[in-house]
């Protein structure tokens, strides 16, 4: 983590170091492999049903704001569409 001055004297801004970004990419890649191995146990229709259900659940969480920060901090923001404004929970601001 790199620390820099925040917006005012009461805060600090934190950012990942290059090593931190490498670790983040490694963790996200491992998580994706693990999820793919689980989903491989299902047929195409079952995978589609799960995808629809999860998308609905995420939209509802986004509408209520419940647990938004807890969920988003574990997210792969490239995969969820956050950077394109497509995230079902927290569109890019």
The first five atom37 places (N, CA, C, CB, O) and aatype in JSON, in Angstrom:
{
  "aatype": [20, 20, 20, 20, 20, 20, 20, 20, 20, 20, 20, 20, 20, 20, 20, 20, 20, 20, 20, 20, 20, 20, 20, 20, 20, 20, 20, 20, 20, 20, 20, 20, 20, 20, 20, 20, 20, 20, 20, 20, 20, 20, 20, 20, 20, 20, 20, 20, 20, 20, 20, 20, 20, 20, 20, 20, 20, 20, 20, 20, 20, 20, 20, 20, 20, 20, 20, 20, 20, 20, 20, 20, 20, 20, 20, 20, 20, 20, 20, 20, 20, 20, 20, 20, 20, 20, 20, 20, 20, 20, 20, 20, 20],
  "atom_mask": [
    [1, 1, 1, 1, 1],
    [1, 1, 1, 1, 1],
    [1, 1, 1, 1, 1],
    [1, 1, 1, 1, 1],
    [1, 1, 1, 1, 1],
    [1, 1, 1, 1, 1],
    [1, 1, 1, 1, 1],
    [1, 1, 1, 1, 1],
    [1, 1, 1, 1, 1],
    [1, 1, 1, 1, 1],
    [1, 1, 1, 1, 1],
    [1, 1, 1, 1, 1],
    [1, 1, 1, 1, 1],
    [1, 1, 1, 1, 1],
    [1, 1, 1, 1, 1],
    [1, 1, 1, 1, 1],
    [1, 1, 1, 1, 1],
    [1, 1, 1, 1, 1],
    [1, 1, 1, 1, 1],
    [1, 1, 1, 1, 1],
    [1, 1, 1, 1, 1],
    [1, 1, 1, 1, 1],
    [1, 1, 1, 1, 1],
    [1, 1, 1, 1, 1],
    [1, 1, 1, 1, 1],
    [1, 1, 1, 1, 1],
    [1, 1, 1, 1, 1],
    [1, 1, 1, 1, 1],
    [1, 1, 1, 1, 1],
    [1, 1, 1, 1, 1],
    [1, 1, 1, 1, 1],
    [1, 1, 1, 1, 1],
    [1, 1, 1, 1, 1],
    [1, 1, 1, 1, 1],
    [1, 1, 1, 1, 1],
    [1, 1, 1, 1, 1],
    [1, 1, 1, 1, 1],
    [1, 1, 1, 1, 1],
    [1, 1, 1, 1, 1],
    [1, 1, 1, 1, 1],
    [1, 1, 1, 1, 1],
    [1, 1, 1, 1, 1],
    [1, 1, 1, 1, 1],
    [1, 1, 1, 1, 1],
    [1, 1, 1, 1, 1],
    [1, 1, 1, 1, 1],
    [1, 1, 1, 1, 1],
    [1, 1, 1, 1, 1],
    [1, 1, 1, 1, 1],
    [1, 1, 1, 1, 1],
    [1, 1, 1, 1, 1],
    [1, 1, 1, 1, 1],
    [1, 1, 1, 1, 1],
    [1, 1, 1, 1, 1],
    [1, 1, 1, 1, 1],
    [1, 1, 1, 1, 1],
    [1, 1, 1, 1, 1],
    [1, 1, 1, 1, 1],
    [1, 1, 1, 1, 1],
    [1, 1, 1, 1, 1],
    [1, 1, 1, 1, 1],
    [1, 1, 1, 1, 1],
    [1, 1, 1, 1, 1],
    [1, 1, 1, 1, 1],
    [1, 1, 1, 1, 1],
    [1, 1, 1, 1, 1],
    [1, 1, 1, 1, 1],
    [1, 1, 1, 1, 1],
    [1, 1, 1, 1, 1],
    [1, 1, 1, 1, 1],
    [1, 1, 1, 1, 1],
    [1, 1, 1, 1, 1],
    [1, 1, 1, 1, 1],
    [1, 1, 1, 1, 1],
    [1, 1, 1, 1, 1],
    [1, 1, 1, 1, 1],
    [1, 1, 1, 1, 1],
    [1, 1, 1, 1, 1],
    [1, 1, 1, 1, 1],
    [1, 1, 1, 1, 1],
    [1, 1, 1, 1, 1],
    [1, 1, 1, 1, 1],
    [1, 1, 1, 1, 1],
    [1, 1, 1, 1, 1],
    [1, 1, 1, 1, 1],
    [1, 1, 1, 1, 1],
    [1, 1, 1, 1, 1],
    [1, 1, 1, 1, 1],
    [1, 1, 1, 1, 1],
    [1, 1, 1, 1, 1],
    [1, 1, 1, 1, 1],
    [1, 1, 1, 1, 1],
    [1, 1, 1, 1, 1]
  ],
  "atom_positions": [
    [[0.83, -1.18, 0.0], [0.0, 0.0, 0.0], [0.88, 1.24, 0.0], [-0.95, 0.0, 1.21], [1.9, 1.31, 0.68]],
    [[0.45, 2.19, -0.77], [1.09, 3.5, -0.76], [0.12, 4.48, -0.12], [1.51, 3.95, -2.2], [-1.07, 4.48, -0.42]],
    [[0.65, 5.29, 0.75], [-0.17, 6.28, 1.43], [0.2, 7.66, 0.91], [0.01, 6.2, 2.99], [1.38, 7.98, 0.74]],
    [[-0.81, 8.47, 0.66], [-0.58, 9.86, 0.27], [-1.6, 10.73, 0.99], [-0.67, 10.05, -1.29], [-2.51, 10.23, 1.64]],
    [[-1.43, 12.01, 0.86], [-2.33, 12.95, 1.54], [-3.74, 12.83, 0.98], [-1.82, 14.39, 1.39], [-3.94, 12.71, -0.23]],
    [[-4.7, 12.87, 1.87], [-6.1, 12.81, 1.47], [-6.64, 14.16, 1.07], [-6.94, 12.24, 2.59], [-5.89, 15.11, 0.84]],
    [[-7.95, 14.25, 0.99], [-8.59, 15.5, 0.59], [-8.42, 16.59, 1.63], [-10.06, 15.26, 0.34], [-8.44, 17.78, 1.3]],
    [[-8.25, 16.21, 2.89], [-8.01, 17.19, 3.94], [-7.01, 16.58, 4.93], [-9.36, 17.59, 4.66], [-6.54, 15.46, 4.73]],
    [[-6.68, 17.31, 5.97], [-5.66, 16.85, 6.92], [-6.13, 15.69, 7.79], [-5.23, 17.99, 7.79], [-5.32, 15.06, 8.46]],
    [[-7.42, 15.42, 7.79], [-7.94, 14.33, 8.6], [-7.94, 12.99, 7.87], [-9.35, 14.65, 9.05], [-8.28, 11.96, 8.47]],
    [[-7.56, 12.98, 6.61], [-7.66, 11.74, 5.84], [-6.36, 11.43, 5.11], [-8.8, 11.82, 4.85], [-5.5, 12.29, 4.92]],
    [[-6.25, 10.18, 4.71], [-5.11, 9.73, 3.91], [-5.67, 8.93, 2.74], [-4.1, 8.87, 4.77], [-6.68, 8.23, 2.88]],
    [[-5.03, 9.04, 1.6], [-5.43, 8.26, 0.43], [-4.51, 7.04, 0.34], [-5.36, 9.12, -0.89], [-3.29, 7.17, 0.46]],
    [[-5.09, 5.88, 0.13], [-4.32, 4.65, 0.01], [-4.45, 4.12, -1.41], [-4.78, 3.6, 1.04], [-5.52, 4.19, -2.02]],
    [[-3.36, 3.59, -1.93], [-3.36, 3.0, -3.26], [-2.47, 1.77, -3.25], [-2.89, 4.03, -4.34], [-1.5, 1.7, -2.5]],
    [[-2.79, 0.81, -4.09], [-1.96, -0.37, -4.2], [-0.64, -0.04, -4.88], [-2.69, -1.47, -4.97], [-0.58, 0.8, -5.77]],
    [[0.4, -0.7, -4.44], [1.69, -0.61, -5.09], [1.67, -1.53, -6.31], [2.86, -1.0, -4.1], [0.74, -2.32, -6.46]],
    [[2.68, -1.44, -7.18], [2.73, -2.39, -8.3], [2.69, -3.85, -7.82], [4.0, -2.16, -9.13], [2.03, -4.68, -8.45]],
    [[3.38, -4.15, -6.73], [3.33, -5.51, -6.18], [1.92, -5.85, -5.7], [4.33, -5.66, -5.02], [1.46, -6.98, -5.87]],
    [[1.24, -4.88, -5.12], [-0.13, -5.09, -4.67], [-1.06, -5.39, -5.83], [-0.63, -3.87, -3.92], [-1.93, -6.26, -5.72]],
    [[-0.88, -4.69, -6.96], [-1.69, -4.98, -8.15], [-1.39, -6.37, -8.7], [-1.44, -3.92, -9.24], [-2.31, -7.06, -9.14]],
    [[-0.14, -6.78, -8.68], [0.2, -8.15, -9.12], [-0.48, -9.18, -8.24], [1.75, -8.36, -9.11], [-1.03, -10.16, -8.73]],
    [[-0.45, -8.95, -6.94], [-1.11, -9.87, -6.0], [-2.62, -9.89, -6.23], [-0.81, -9.47, -4.56], [-3.24, -10.95, -6.2]],
    [[-3.2, -8.72, -6.46], [-4.64, -8.64, -6.73], [-4.99, -9.45, -7.97], [-5.07, -7.17, -6.9], [-5.95, -10.22, -7.95]],
    [[-4.23, -9.28, -9.04], [-4.51, -10.04, -10.27], [-4.36, -11.54, -10.04], [-3.56, -9.58, -11.41], [-5.13, -12.33, -10.58]],
    [[-3.38, -11.93, -9.24], [-3.17, -13.35, -8.93], [-4.36, -13.92, -8.15], [-1.87, -13.53, -8.13], [-4.84, -15.01, -8.45]],
    [[-4.82, -13.18, -7.17], [-5.96, -13.64, -6.36], [-7.22, -13.73, -7.21], [-6.18, -12.69, -5.16], [-7.97, -14.7, -7.11]],
    [[-7.47, -12.72, -8.04], [-8.67, -12.74, -8.88], [-8.61, -13.88, -9.89], [-8.83, -11.41, -9.6], [-9.63, -14.51, -10.16]],
    [[-7.44, -14.14, -10.45], [-7.3, -15.25, -11.4], [-7.56, -16.59, -10.71], [-5.89, -15.25, -12.04], [-8.23, -17.46, -11.27]],
    [[-7.05, -16.74, -9.51], [-7.27, -17.99, -8.76], [-8.75, -18.15, -8.42], [-6.42, -18.0, -7.46], [-9.3, -19.25, -8.52]],
    [[-9.39, -17.06, -8.02], [-10.82, -17.13, -7.7], [-11.62, -17.53, -8.93], [-11.31, -15.77, -7.15], [-12.55, -18.33, -8.84]],
    [[-11.27, -16.96, -10.08], [-11.97, -17.3, -11.31], [-11.82, -18.78, -11.66], [-11.45, -16.43, -12.47], [-12.78, -19.43, -12.05]],
    [[-10.6, -19.31, -11.51], [-10.38, -20.74, -11.77], [-11.22, -21.62, -10.85], [-8.89, -21.09, -11.6], [-11.8, -22.61, -11.28]],
    [[-11.27, -21.25, -9.58], [-12.05, -22.03, -8.61], [-13.54, -22.0, -8.96], [-11.83, -21.48, -7.18], [-14.21, -23.03, -8.92]],
    [[-14.04, -20.82, -9.3], [-15.46, -20.72, -9.66], [-15.76, -21.48, -10.94], [-15.87, -19.26, -9.83], [-16.79, -22.16, -11.03]],
    [[-14.89, -21.39, -11.92], [-15.09, -22.12, -13.16], [-15.12, -23.63, -12.91], [-13.99, -21.78, -14.17], [-15.91, -24.34, -13.53]],
    [[-14.27, -24.12, -12.02], [-14.27, -25.56, -11.75], [-15.59, -25.99, -11.1], [-13.08, -25.92, -10.84], [-16.07, -27.1, -11.35]],
    [[-16.15, -25.14, -10.27], [-17.45, -25.46, -9.67], [-18.57, -25.4, -10.71], [-17.76, -24.49, -8.52], [-19.43, -26.28, -10.76]],
    [[-18.56, -24.36, -11.52], [-19.62, -24.2, -12.52], [-19.54, -25.25, -13.61], [-19.54, -22.81, -13.14], [-20.54, -25.55, -14.26]],
    [[-18.37, -25.83, -13.82], [-18.22, -26.88, -14.82], [-19.05, -28.11, -14.46], [-16.74, -27.27, -14.95], [-19.3, -28.96, -15.33]],
    [[-19.47, -28.23, -13.22], [-20.3, -29.35, -12.79], [-21.74, -29.22, -13.28], [-20.27, -29.47, -11.27], [-22.52, -30.16, -13.18]],
    [[-22.09, -28.05, -13.8], [-23.46, -27.77, -14.23], [-23.56, -27.72, -15.74], [-23.95, -26.45, -13.63], [-22.58, -27.47, -16.44]],
    [[-24.75, -27.95, -16.23], [-25.02, -27.81, -17.65], [-25.25, -26.35, -18.02], [-26.24, -28.65, -18.05], [-25.35, -25.49, -17.14]],
    [[-25.32, -26.08, -19.31], [-25.49, -24.71, -19.8], [-26.75, -24.05, -19.25], [-25.52, -24.69, -21.32], [-26.72, -22.89, -18.84]],
    [[-27.86, -24.78, -19.24], [-29.12, -24.22, -18.75], [-29.02, -23.89, -17.26], [-30.28, -25.19, -19.0], [-29.5, -22.84, -16.82]],
    [[-28.41, -24.77, -16.5], [-28.25, -24.53, -15.06], [-27.35, -23.33, -14.81], [-27.68, -25.78, -14.35], [-27.61, -22.52, -13.91]],
    [[-26.3, -23.2, -15.58], [-25.41, -22.04, -15.44], [-26.15, -20.75, -15.77], [-24.18, -22.18, -16.36], [-25.97, -19.73, -15.1]],
    [[-26.99, -20.79, -16.8], [-27.78, -19.61, -17.18], [-28.75, -19.22, -16.07], [-28.55, -19.86, -18.48], [-28.92, -18.04, -15.77]],
    [[-29.38, -20.23, -15.45], [-30.3, -19.96, -14.34], [-29.57, -19.29, -13.18], [-30.97, -21.26, -13.87], [-30.08, -18.33, -12.6]],
    [[-28.4, -19.8, -12.85], [-27.62, -19.2, -11.76], [-27.23, -17.76, -12.12], [-26.34, -20.05, -11.47], [-27.33, -16.87, -11.28]],
    [[-26.8, -17.54, -13.34], [-26.4, -16.19, -13.76], [-27.57, -15.22, -13.64], [-25.87, -16.2, -15.22], [-27.4, -14.11, -13.14]],
    [[-28.74, -15.64, -14.1], [-29.92, -14.76, -14.0], [-30.25, -14.45, -12.54], [-31.14, -15.4, -14.69], [-30.55, -13.31, -12.19]],
    [[-30.19, -15.46, -11.69], [-30.51, -15.26, -10.27], [-29.5, -14.33, -9.59], [-30.54, -16.61, -9.54], [-29.89, -13.45, -8.82]],
    [[-28.23, -14.52, -9.87], [-27.2, -13.67, -9.26], [-27.33, -12.24, -9.76], [-25.8, -14.22, -9.56], [-27.2, -11.3, -8.97]],
    [[-27.59, -12.06, -11.05], [-27.77, -10.7, -11.59], [-28.95, -10.01, -10.92], [-27.99, -10.74, -13.1], [-28.86, -8.83, -10.58]],
    [[-30.04, -10.71, -10.72], [-31.21, -10.15, -10.04], [-30.86, -9.78, -8.61], [-32.4, -11.14, -10.07], [-31.2, -8.69, -8.14]],
    [[-30.2, -10.68, -7.91], [-29.8, -10.42, -6.53], [-28.9, -9.19, -6.45], [-29.08, -11.64, -5.95], [-29.1, -8.34, -5.57]],
    [[-27.93, -9.08, -7.33], [-27.03, -7.93, -7.3], [-27.76, -6.62, -7.61], [-25.9, -8.12, -8.3], [-27.48, -5.6, -6.98]],
    [[-28.68, -6.65, -8.55], [-29.47, -5.44, -8.84], [-30.27, -5.01, -7.61], [-30.44, -5.68, -10.03], [-30.34, -3.82, -7.3]],
    [[-30.87, -5.97, -6.92], [-31.66, -5.65, -5.73], [-30.78, -5.08, -4.62], [-32.41, -6.9, -5.22], [-31.18, -4.14, -3.93]],
    [[-29.59, -5.64, -4.46], [-28.66, -5.1, -3.46], [-28.3, -3.67, -3.84], [-27.38, -5.98, -3.35], [-28.23, -2.8, -2.98]],
    [[-28.07, -3.44, -5.13], [-27.75, -2.09, -5.6], [-28.87, -1.1, -5.35], [-27.42, -2.12, -7.06], [-28.62, 0.07, -5.05]],
    [[-30.11, -1.56, -5.47], [-31.26, -0.68, -5.24], [-31.38, -0.29, -3.78], [-32.54, -1.37, -5.7], [-31.74, 0.84, -3.47]],
    [[-31.1, -1.23, -2.89], [-31.27, -0.96, -1.46], [-30.03, -0.35, -0.83], [-31.63, -2.23, -0.74], [-30.12, 0.34, 0.19]],
    [[-28.86, -0.61, -1.44], [-27.61, -0.12, -0.87], [-27.07, -1.01, 0.23], [-27.81, 1.26, -0.33], [-25.97, -0.78, 0.72]],
    [[-27.83, -2.03, 0.62], [-27.4, -2.95, 1.68], [-26.15, -3.7, 1.25], [-28.53, -3.94, 2.04], [-26.12, -4.3, 0.18]],
    [[-25.15, -3.68, 2.08], [-23.92, -4.46, 1.86], [-23.15, -4.07, 0.62], [-24.26, -5.9, 1.79], [-22.24, -4.8, 0.21]],
    [[-23.48, -2.96, 0.0], [-22.83, -2.56, -1.25], [-21.32, -2.48, -1.1], [-23.37, -1.22, -1.72], [-20.58, -3.05, -1.9]],
    [[-20.85, -1.79, -0.09], [-19.4, -1.61, 0.08], [-18.71, -2.92, 0.41], [-19.12, -0.59, 1.17], [-17.59, -3.17, -0.05]],
    [[-19.34, -3.76, 1.19], [-18.74, -5.04, 1.56], [-18.59, -5.93, 0.33], [-19.58, -5.75, 2.63], [-17.57, -6.61, 0.17]],
    [[-19.57, -5.94, -0.53], [-19.52, -6.77, -1.73], [-18.55, -6.18, -2.75], [-20.92, -6.9, -2.36], [-17.74, -6.91, -3.32]],
    [[-18.62, -4.89, -2.97], [-17.8, -4.28, -4.01], [-16.31, -4.31, -3.68], [-18.23, -2.85, -4.23], [-15.49, -4.32, -4.6]],
    [[-15.93, -4.33, -2.45], [-14.51, -4.34, -2.15], [-13.87, -5.67, -2.5], [-14.28, -4.04, -0.68], [-12.64, -5.76, -2.58]],
    [[-14.66, -6.7, -2.72], [-14.16, -8.01, -3.13], [-14.34, -8.26, -4.62], [-14.85, -9.1, -2.34], [-14.11, -9.37, -5.1]],
    [[-14.74, -7.26, -5.34], [-15.13, -7.41, -6.74], [-13.95, -7.27, -7.7], [-16.18, -6.39, -7.09], [-12.97, -6.59, -7.41]],
    [[-14.06, -7.93, -8.83], [-13.18, -7.7, -9.97], [-13.88, -6.64, -10.81], [-12.9, -9.04, -10.8], [-14.76, -6.95, -11.6]],
    [[-13.49, -5.39, -10.63], [-14.22, -4.27, -11.24], [-14.18, -4.27, -12.76], [-13.67, -2.98, -10.74], [-15.06, -3.69, -13.4]],
    [[-13.17, -4.91, -13.34], [-13.17, -5.05, -14.8], [-14.26, -6.03, -15.22], [-11.78, -5.54, -15.3], [-14.99, -5.78, -16.18]],
    [[-14.38, -7.14, -14.51], [-15.35, -8.17, -14.86], [-16.79, -7.72, -14.63], [-15.08, -9.43, -14.07], [-17.68, -8.07, -15.4]],
    [[-17.03, -6.95, -13.58], [-18.41, -6.56, -13.26], [-18.93, -5.43, -14.13], [-18.51, -6.15, -11.81], [-20.13, -5.19, -14.18]],
    [[-18.04, -4.76, -14.82], [-18.47, -3.65, -15.67], [-18.45, -2.3, -14.99], [-19.84, -3.91, -16.16], [-18.92, -1.32, -15.56]],
    [[-17.91, -2.23, -13.79], [-17.88, -0.97, -13.04], [-17.23, 0.15, -13.84], [-17.14, -1.16, -11.72], [-17.75, 1.27, -13.88]],
    [[-16.12, -0.15, -14.47], [-15.38, 0.89, -15.2], [-16.14, 1.36, -16.44], [-14.01, 0.37, -15.61], [-15.87, 2.45, -16.94]],
    [[-17.07, 0.55, -16.93], [-17.9, 0.93, -18.08], [-19.26, 1.48, -17.65], [-18.1, -0.27, -19.01], [-20.07, 1.85, -18.49]],
    [[-19.51, 1.53, -16.34], [-20.8, 2.0, -15.84], [-21.87, 0.92, -15.89], [-21.26, 3.2, -16.64], [-23.06, 1.23, -15.82]],
    [[-21.46, -0.35, -15.99], [-22.42, -1.45, -16.12], [-22.57, -2.28, -14.85], [-22.0, -2.35, -17.24], [-23.31, -3.27, -14.87]],
    [[-21.92, -1.92, -13.78], [-21.98, -2.72, -12.55], [-23.42, -2.73, -12.04], [-21.0, -2.15, -11.46], [-24.05, -1.68, -11.93]],
    [[-23.94, -3.92, -11.72], [-25.32, -3.98, -11.23], [-25.51, -3.42, -9.83], [-25.8, -5.38, -11.25], [-26.63, -3.11, -9.43]],
    [[-24.41, -3.29, -9.08], [-24.53, -2.78, -7.71], [-24.18, -1.31, -7.62], [-23.62, -3.58, -6.78], [-24.92, -0.53, -7.01]],
    [[-23.09, -0.92, -8.22], [-22.57, 0.43, -8.03], [-22.02, 0.97, -9.34], [-21.48, 0.43, -6.95], [-20.82, 0.85, -9.59]],
    [[-22.86, 1.58, -10.17], [-22.36, 2.13, -11.43], [-21.26, 3.16, -11.17], [-23.52, 2.78, -12.23], [-21.24, 3.83, -10.14]],
    [[-20.34, 3.26, -12.12], [-19.23, 4.22, -11.99], [-19.78, 5.62, -11.8], [-18.31, 4.17, -13.23], [-20.77, 6.01, -12.43]],
    [[-19.13, 6.37, -10.93], [-19.61, 7.74, -10.69], [-18.74, 8.73, -11.42], [-19.62, 8.06, -9.19], [-18.98, 9.94, -11.34]]
  ]
}
